[in-house]
PDB file of C-alpha atoms in Angstrom:
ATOM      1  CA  UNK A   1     -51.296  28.029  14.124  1.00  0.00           C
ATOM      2  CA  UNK A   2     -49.436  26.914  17.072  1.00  0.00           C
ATOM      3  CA  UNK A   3     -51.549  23.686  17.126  1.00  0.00           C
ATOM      4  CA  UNK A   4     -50.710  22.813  13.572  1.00  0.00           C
ATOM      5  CA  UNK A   5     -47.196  23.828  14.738  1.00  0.00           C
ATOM      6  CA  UNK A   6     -47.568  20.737  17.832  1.00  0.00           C
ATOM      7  CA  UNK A   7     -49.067  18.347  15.748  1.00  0.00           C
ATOM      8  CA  UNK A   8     -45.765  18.841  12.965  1.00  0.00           C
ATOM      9  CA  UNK A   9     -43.604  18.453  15.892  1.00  0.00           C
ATOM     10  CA  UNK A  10     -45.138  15.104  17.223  1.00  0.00           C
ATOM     11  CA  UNK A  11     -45.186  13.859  13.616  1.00  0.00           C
ATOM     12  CA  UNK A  12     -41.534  14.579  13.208  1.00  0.00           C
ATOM     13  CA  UNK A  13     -40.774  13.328  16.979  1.00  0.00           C
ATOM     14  CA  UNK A  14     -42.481  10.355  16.085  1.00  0.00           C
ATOM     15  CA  UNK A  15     -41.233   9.767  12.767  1.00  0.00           C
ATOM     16  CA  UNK A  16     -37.597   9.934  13.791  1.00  0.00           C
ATOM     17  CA  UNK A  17     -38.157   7.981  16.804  1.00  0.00           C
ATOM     18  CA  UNK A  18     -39.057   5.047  14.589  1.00  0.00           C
ATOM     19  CA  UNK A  19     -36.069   5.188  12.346  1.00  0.00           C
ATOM     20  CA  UNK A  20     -34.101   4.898  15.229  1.00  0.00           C
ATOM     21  CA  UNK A  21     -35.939   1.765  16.014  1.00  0.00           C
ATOM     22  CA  UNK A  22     -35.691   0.744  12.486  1.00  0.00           C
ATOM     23  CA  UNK A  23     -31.716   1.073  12.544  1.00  0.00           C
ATOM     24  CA  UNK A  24     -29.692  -1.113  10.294  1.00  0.00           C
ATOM     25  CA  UNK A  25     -28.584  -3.973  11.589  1.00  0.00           C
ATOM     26  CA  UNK A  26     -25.900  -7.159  10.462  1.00  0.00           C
ATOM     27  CA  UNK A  27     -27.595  -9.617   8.322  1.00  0.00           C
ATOM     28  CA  UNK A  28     -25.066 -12.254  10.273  1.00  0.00           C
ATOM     29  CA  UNK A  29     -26.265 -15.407   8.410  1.00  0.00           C
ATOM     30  CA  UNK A  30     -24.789 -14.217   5.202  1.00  0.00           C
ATOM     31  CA  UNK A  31     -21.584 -12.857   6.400  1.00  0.00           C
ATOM     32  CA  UNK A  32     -18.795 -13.556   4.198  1.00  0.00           C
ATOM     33  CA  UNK A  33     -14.989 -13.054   4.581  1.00  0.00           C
ATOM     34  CA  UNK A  34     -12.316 -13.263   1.875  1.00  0.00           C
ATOM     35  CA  UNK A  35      -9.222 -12.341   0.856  1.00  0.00           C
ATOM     36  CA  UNK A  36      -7.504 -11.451  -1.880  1.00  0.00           C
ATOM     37  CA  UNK A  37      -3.309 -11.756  -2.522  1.00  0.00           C
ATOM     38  CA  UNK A  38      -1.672 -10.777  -5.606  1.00  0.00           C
ATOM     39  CA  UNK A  39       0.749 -12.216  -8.060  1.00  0.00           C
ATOM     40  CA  UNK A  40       3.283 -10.860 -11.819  1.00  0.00           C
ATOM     41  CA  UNK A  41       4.762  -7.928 -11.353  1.00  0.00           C
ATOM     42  CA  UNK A  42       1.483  -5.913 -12.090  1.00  0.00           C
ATOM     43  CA  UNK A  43      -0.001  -6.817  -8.770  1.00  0.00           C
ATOM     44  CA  UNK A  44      -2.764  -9.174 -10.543  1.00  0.00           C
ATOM     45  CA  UNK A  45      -4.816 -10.214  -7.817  1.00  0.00           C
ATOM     46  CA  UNK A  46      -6.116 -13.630  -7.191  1.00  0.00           C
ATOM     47  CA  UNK A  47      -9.127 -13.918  -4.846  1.00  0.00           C
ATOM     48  CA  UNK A  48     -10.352 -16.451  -2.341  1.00  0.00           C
ATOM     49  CA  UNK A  49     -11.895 -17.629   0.719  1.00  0.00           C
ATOM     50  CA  UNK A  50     -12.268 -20.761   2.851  1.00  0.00           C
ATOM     51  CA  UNK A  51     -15.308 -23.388   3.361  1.00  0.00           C
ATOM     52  CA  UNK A  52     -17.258 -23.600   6.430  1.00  0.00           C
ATOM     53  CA  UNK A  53     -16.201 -20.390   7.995  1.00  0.00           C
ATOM     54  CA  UNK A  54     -17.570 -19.848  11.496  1.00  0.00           C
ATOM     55  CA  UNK A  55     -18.873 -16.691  12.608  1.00  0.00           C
ATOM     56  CA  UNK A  56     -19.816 -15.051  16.290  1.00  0.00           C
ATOM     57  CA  UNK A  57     -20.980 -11.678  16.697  1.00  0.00           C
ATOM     58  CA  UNK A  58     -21.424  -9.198  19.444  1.00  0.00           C
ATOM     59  CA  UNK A  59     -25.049  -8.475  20.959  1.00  0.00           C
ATOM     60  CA  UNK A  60     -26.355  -4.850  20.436  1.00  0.00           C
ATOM     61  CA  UNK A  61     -28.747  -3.160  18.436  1.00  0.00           C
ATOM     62  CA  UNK A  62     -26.745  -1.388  16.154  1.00  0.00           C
ATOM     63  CA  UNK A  63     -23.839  -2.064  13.837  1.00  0.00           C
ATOM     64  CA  UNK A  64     -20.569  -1.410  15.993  1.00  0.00           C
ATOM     65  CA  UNK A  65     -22.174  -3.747  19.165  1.00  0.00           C
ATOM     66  CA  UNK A  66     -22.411  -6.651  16.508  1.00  0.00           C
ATOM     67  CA  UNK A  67     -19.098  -5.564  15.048  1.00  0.00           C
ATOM     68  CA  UNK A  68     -17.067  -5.553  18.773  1.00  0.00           C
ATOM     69  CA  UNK A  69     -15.744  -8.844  19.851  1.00  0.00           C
ATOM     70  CA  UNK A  70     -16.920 -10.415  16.432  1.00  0.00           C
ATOM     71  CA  UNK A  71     -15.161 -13.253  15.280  1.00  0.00           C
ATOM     72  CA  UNK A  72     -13.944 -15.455  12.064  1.00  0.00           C
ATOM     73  CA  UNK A  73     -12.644 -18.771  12.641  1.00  0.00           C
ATOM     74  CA  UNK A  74     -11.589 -21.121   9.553  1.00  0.00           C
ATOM     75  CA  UNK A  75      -9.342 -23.839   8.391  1.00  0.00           C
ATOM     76  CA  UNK A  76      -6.383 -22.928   6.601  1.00  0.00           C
ATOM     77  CA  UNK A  77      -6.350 -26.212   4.592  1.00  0.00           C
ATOM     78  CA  UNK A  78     -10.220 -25.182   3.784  1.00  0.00           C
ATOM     79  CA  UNK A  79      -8.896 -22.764   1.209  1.00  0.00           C
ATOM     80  CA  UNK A  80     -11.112 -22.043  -1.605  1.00  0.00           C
ATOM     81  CA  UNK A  81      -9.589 -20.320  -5.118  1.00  0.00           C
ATOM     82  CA  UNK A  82     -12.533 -21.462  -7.113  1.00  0.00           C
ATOM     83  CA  UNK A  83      -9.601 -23.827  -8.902  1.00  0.00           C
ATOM     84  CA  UNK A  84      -8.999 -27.075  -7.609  1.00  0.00           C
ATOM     85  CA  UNK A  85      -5.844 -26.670  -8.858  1.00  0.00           C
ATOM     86  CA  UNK A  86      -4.638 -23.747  -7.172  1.00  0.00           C
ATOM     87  CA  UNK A  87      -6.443 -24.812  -4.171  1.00  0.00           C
ATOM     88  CA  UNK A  88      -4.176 -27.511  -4.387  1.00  0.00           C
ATOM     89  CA  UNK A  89      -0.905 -25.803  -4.842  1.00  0.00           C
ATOM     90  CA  UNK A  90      -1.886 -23.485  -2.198  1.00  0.00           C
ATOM     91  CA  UNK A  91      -2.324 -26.216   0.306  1.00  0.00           C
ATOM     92  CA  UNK A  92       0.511 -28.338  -0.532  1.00  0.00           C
ATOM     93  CA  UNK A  93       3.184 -25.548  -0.746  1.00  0.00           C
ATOM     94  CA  UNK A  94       1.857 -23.162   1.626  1.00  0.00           C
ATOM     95  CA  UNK A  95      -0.882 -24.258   3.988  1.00  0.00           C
ATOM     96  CA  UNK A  96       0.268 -27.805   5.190  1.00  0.00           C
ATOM     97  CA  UNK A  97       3.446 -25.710   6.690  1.00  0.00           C
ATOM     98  CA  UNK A  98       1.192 -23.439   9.222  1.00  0.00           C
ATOM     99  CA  UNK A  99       1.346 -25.246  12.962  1.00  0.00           C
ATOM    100  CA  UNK A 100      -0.964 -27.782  14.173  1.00  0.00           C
ATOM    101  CA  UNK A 101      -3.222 -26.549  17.366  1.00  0.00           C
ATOM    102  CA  UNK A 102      -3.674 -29.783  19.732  1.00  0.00           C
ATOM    103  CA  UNK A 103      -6.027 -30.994  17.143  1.00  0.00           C
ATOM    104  CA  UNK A 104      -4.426 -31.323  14.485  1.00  0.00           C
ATOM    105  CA  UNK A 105      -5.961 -28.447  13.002  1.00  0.00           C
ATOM    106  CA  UNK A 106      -4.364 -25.467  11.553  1.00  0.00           C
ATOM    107  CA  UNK A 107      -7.124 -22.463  12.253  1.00  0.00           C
ATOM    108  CA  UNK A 108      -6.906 -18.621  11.225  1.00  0.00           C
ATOM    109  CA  UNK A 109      -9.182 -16.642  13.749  1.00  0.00           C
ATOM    110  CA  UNK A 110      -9.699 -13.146  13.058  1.00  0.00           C
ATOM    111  CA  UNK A 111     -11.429 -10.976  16.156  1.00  0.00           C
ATOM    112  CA  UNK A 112     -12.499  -7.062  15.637  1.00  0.00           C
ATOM    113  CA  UNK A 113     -12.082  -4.863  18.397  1.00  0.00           C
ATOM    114  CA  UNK A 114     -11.630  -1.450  18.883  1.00  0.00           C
ATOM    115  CA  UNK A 115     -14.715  -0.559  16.523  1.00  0.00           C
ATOM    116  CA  UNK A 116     -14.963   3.058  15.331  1.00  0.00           C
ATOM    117  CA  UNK A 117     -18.212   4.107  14.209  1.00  0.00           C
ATOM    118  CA  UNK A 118     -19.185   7.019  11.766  1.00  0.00           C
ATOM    119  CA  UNK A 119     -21.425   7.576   9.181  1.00  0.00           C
ATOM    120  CA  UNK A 120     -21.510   5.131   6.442  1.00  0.00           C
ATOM    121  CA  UNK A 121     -17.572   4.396   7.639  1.00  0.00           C
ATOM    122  CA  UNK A 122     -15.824   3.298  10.309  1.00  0.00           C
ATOM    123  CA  UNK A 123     -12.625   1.626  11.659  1.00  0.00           C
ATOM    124  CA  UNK A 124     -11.413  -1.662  13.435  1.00  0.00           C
ATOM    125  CA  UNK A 125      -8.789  -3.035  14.957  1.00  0.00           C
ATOM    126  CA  UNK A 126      -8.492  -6.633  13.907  1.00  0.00           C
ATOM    127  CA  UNK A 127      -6.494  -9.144  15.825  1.00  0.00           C
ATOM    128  CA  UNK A 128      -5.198 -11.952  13.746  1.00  0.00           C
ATOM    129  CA  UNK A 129      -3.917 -15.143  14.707  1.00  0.00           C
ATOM    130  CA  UNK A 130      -2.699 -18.059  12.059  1.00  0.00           C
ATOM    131  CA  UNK A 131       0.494 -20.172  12.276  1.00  0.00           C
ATOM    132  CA  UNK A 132       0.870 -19.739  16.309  1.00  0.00           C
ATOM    133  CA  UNK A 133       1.212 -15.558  15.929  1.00  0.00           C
ATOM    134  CA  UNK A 134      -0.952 -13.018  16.516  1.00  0.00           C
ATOM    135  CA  UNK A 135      -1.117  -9.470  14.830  1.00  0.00           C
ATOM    136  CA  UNK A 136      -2.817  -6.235  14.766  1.00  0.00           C
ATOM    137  CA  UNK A 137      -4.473  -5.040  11.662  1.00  0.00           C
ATOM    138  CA  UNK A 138      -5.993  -1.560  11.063  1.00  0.00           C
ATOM    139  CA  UNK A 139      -9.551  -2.462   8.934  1.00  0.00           C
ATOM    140  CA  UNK A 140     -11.493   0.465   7.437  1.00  0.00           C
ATOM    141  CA  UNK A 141     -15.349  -0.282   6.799  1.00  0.00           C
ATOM    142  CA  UNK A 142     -17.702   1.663   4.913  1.00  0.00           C
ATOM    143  CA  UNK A 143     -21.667   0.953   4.193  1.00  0.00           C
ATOM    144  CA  UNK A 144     -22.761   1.869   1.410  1.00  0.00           C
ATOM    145  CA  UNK A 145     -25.735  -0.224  -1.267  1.00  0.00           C
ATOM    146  CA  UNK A 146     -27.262  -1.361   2.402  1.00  0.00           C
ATOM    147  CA  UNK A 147     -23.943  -3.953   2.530  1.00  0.00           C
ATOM    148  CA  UNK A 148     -20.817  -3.214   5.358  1.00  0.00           C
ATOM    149  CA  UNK A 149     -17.228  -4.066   3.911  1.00  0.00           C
ATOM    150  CA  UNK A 150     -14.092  -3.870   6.052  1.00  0.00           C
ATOM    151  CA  UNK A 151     -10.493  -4.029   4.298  1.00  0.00           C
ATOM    152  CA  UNK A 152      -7.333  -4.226   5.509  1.00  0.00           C
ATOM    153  CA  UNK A 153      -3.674  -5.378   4.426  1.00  0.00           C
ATOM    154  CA  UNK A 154      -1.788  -8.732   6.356  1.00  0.00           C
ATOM    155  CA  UNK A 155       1.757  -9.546   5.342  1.00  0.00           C
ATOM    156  CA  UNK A 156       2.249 -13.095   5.707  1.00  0.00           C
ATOM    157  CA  UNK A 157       5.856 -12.650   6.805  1.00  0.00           C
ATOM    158  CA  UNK A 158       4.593 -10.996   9.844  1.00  0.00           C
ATOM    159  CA  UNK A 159       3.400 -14.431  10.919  1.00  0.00           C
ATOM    160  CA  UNK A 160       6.734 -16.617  10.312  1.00  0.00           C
ATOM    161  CA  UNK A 161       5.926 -17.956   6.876  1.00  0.00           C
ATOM    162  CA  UNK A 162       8.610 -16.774   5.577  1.00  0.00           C
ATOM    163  CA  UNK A 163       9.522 -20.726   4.730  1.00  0.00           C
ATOM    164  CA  UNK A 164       6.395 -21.291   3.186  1.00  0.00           C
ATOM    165  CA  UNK A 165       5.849 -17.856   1.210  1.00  0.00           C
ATOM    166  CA  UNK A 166       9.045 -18.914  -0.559  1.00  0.00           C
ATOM    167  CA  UNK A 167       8.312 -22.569  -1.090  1.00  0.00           C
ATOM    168  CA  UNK A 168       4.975 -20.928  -2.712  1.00  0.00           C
ATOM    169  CA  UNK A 169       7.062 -18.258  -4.598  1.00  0.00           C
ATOM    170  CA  UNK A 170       9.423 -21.266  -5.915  1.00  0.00           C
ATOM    171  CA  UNK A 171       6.158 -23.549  -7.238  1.00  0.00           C
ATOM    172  CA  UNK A 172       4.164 -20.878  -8.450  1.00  0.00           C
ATOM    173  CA  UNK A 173       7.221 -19.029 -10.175  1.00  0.00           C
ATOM    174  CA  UNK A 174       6.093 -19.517 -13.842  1.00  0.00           C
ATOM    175  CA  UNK A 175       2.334 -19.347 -13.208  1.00  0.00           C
ATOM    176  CA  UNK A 176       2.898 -15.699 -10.999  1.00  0.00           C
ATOM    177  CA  UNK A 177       5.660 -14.620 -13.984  1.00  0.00           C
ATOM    178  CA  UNK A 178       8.384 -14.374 -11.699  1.00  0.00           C
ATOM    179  CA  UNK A 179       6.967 -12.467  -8.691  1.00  0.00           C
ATOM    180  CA  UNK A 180       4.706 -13.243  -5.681  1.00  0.00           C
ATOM    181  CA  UNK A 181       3.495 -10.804  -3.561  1.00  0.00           C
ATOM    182  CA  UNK A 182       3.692 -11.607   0.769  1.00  0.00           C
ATOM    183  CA  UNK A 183       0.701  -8.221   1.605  1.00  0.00           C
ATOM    184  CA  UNK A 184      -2.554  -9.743   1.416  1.00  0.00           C
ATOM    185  CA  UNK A 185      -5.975  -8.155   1.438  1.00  0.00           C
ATOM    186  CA  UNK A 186      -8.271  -9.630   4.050  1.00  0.00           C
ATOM    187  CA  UNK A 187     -11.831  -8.597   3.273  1.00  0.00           C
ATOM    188  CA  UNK A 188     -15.324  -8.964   5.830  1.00  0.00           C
ATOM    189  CA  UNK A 189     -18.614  -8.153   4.195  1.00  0.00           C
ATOM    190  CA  UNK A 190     -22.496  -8.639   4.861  1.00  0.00           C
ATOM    191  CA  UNK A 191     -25.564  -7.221   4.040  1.00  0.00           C
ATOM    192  CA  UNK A 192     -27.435  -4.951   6.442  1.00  0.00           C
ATOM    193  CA  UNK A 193     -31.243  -5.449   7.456  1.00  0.00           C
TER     194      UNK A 193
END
């Protein structure tokens, strides 16, 4: 009895052991951010992303190494609405005011820190930088389908665009019904392997 006791012991030992080995892990090569901001009075939203966005991660085994120190860097005049029109609108009355790095570039770089890890959730502390400013933003993430999505909330007036969120507001005035929204949900997502 106490044999058959040992050997169920080992089994479970051993069986746990190797899902620890088998934890879940960032598939980083299909990473994806996007955002979404809103529009009309009803909040509509109106969802996006940019081309060629360039992603690091951190080195660890599990989820919260990969996720510390991670980063998104993108083009601001890379926007992508799915519309060439709206891409268009967004660039010419929004984007093409954001400062110019030494490049001539005008980059949005978002970098998680501060990662939080429970189970199936967890928090960040995002540090985003567009237009020459920098802020902090709280991101929650939860896992859940085998896929990791963080959200949180910018507000573009937080980054002196106040010029350019109206000259947006002003173009768009018919198409958004009258109202244009400056919070903007910024959104990180992969699957997990």
């Amino acid at each position: 009895m106490n044999a058959t006791k040992t050997l169920a012991s080992i089994a479970l030992g051993v069986a746990l052991f190797g899902s620890t080995l088998s934890a879940a892990s960032i598939d980083t090569a299909n990473a994806k951010a996007s955002f979404t901001a809103f529009k009309t009075a009803k909040k509509a939203a109106v969802n996006g992303t940019f081309n060629n966005i360039a992603f690091k991660f951190g080195k660890g085994d599990d989820i919260a190494a990969q996720l510390e120190g991670a980063t998104a860097t993108m083009e601001a005049m890379a926007i992508n609405l799915g519309d060439d029109v709206k891409d268009k609108n967004l660039k010419d009355n929004f984007f093409s005011f954001f400062k110019k790095d030494k490049k001539g570039a005008q980059p949005i770089k978002v970098t998680f820190r501060n990662v939080r890890a429970g189970e199936n959730v967890g928090t960040i502390l995002a540090n985003v930088s567009m237009n020459g400013k920098n802020q902090k933003v709280p991101m929650l993430y939860t896992i859940e389908n085998n896929t990791i999505t963080a959200k949180g909330v910018i507000d573009v007036l937080d980054f002196g665009l106040g010029d350019a969120f109206d000259k947006l507001a002003a173009a768009c005035k018919d198409l958004h019904e009258g109202t244009s929204w400056t919070q903007v949900e910024i959104s990180f997502s992969a699957p997990l392997k």
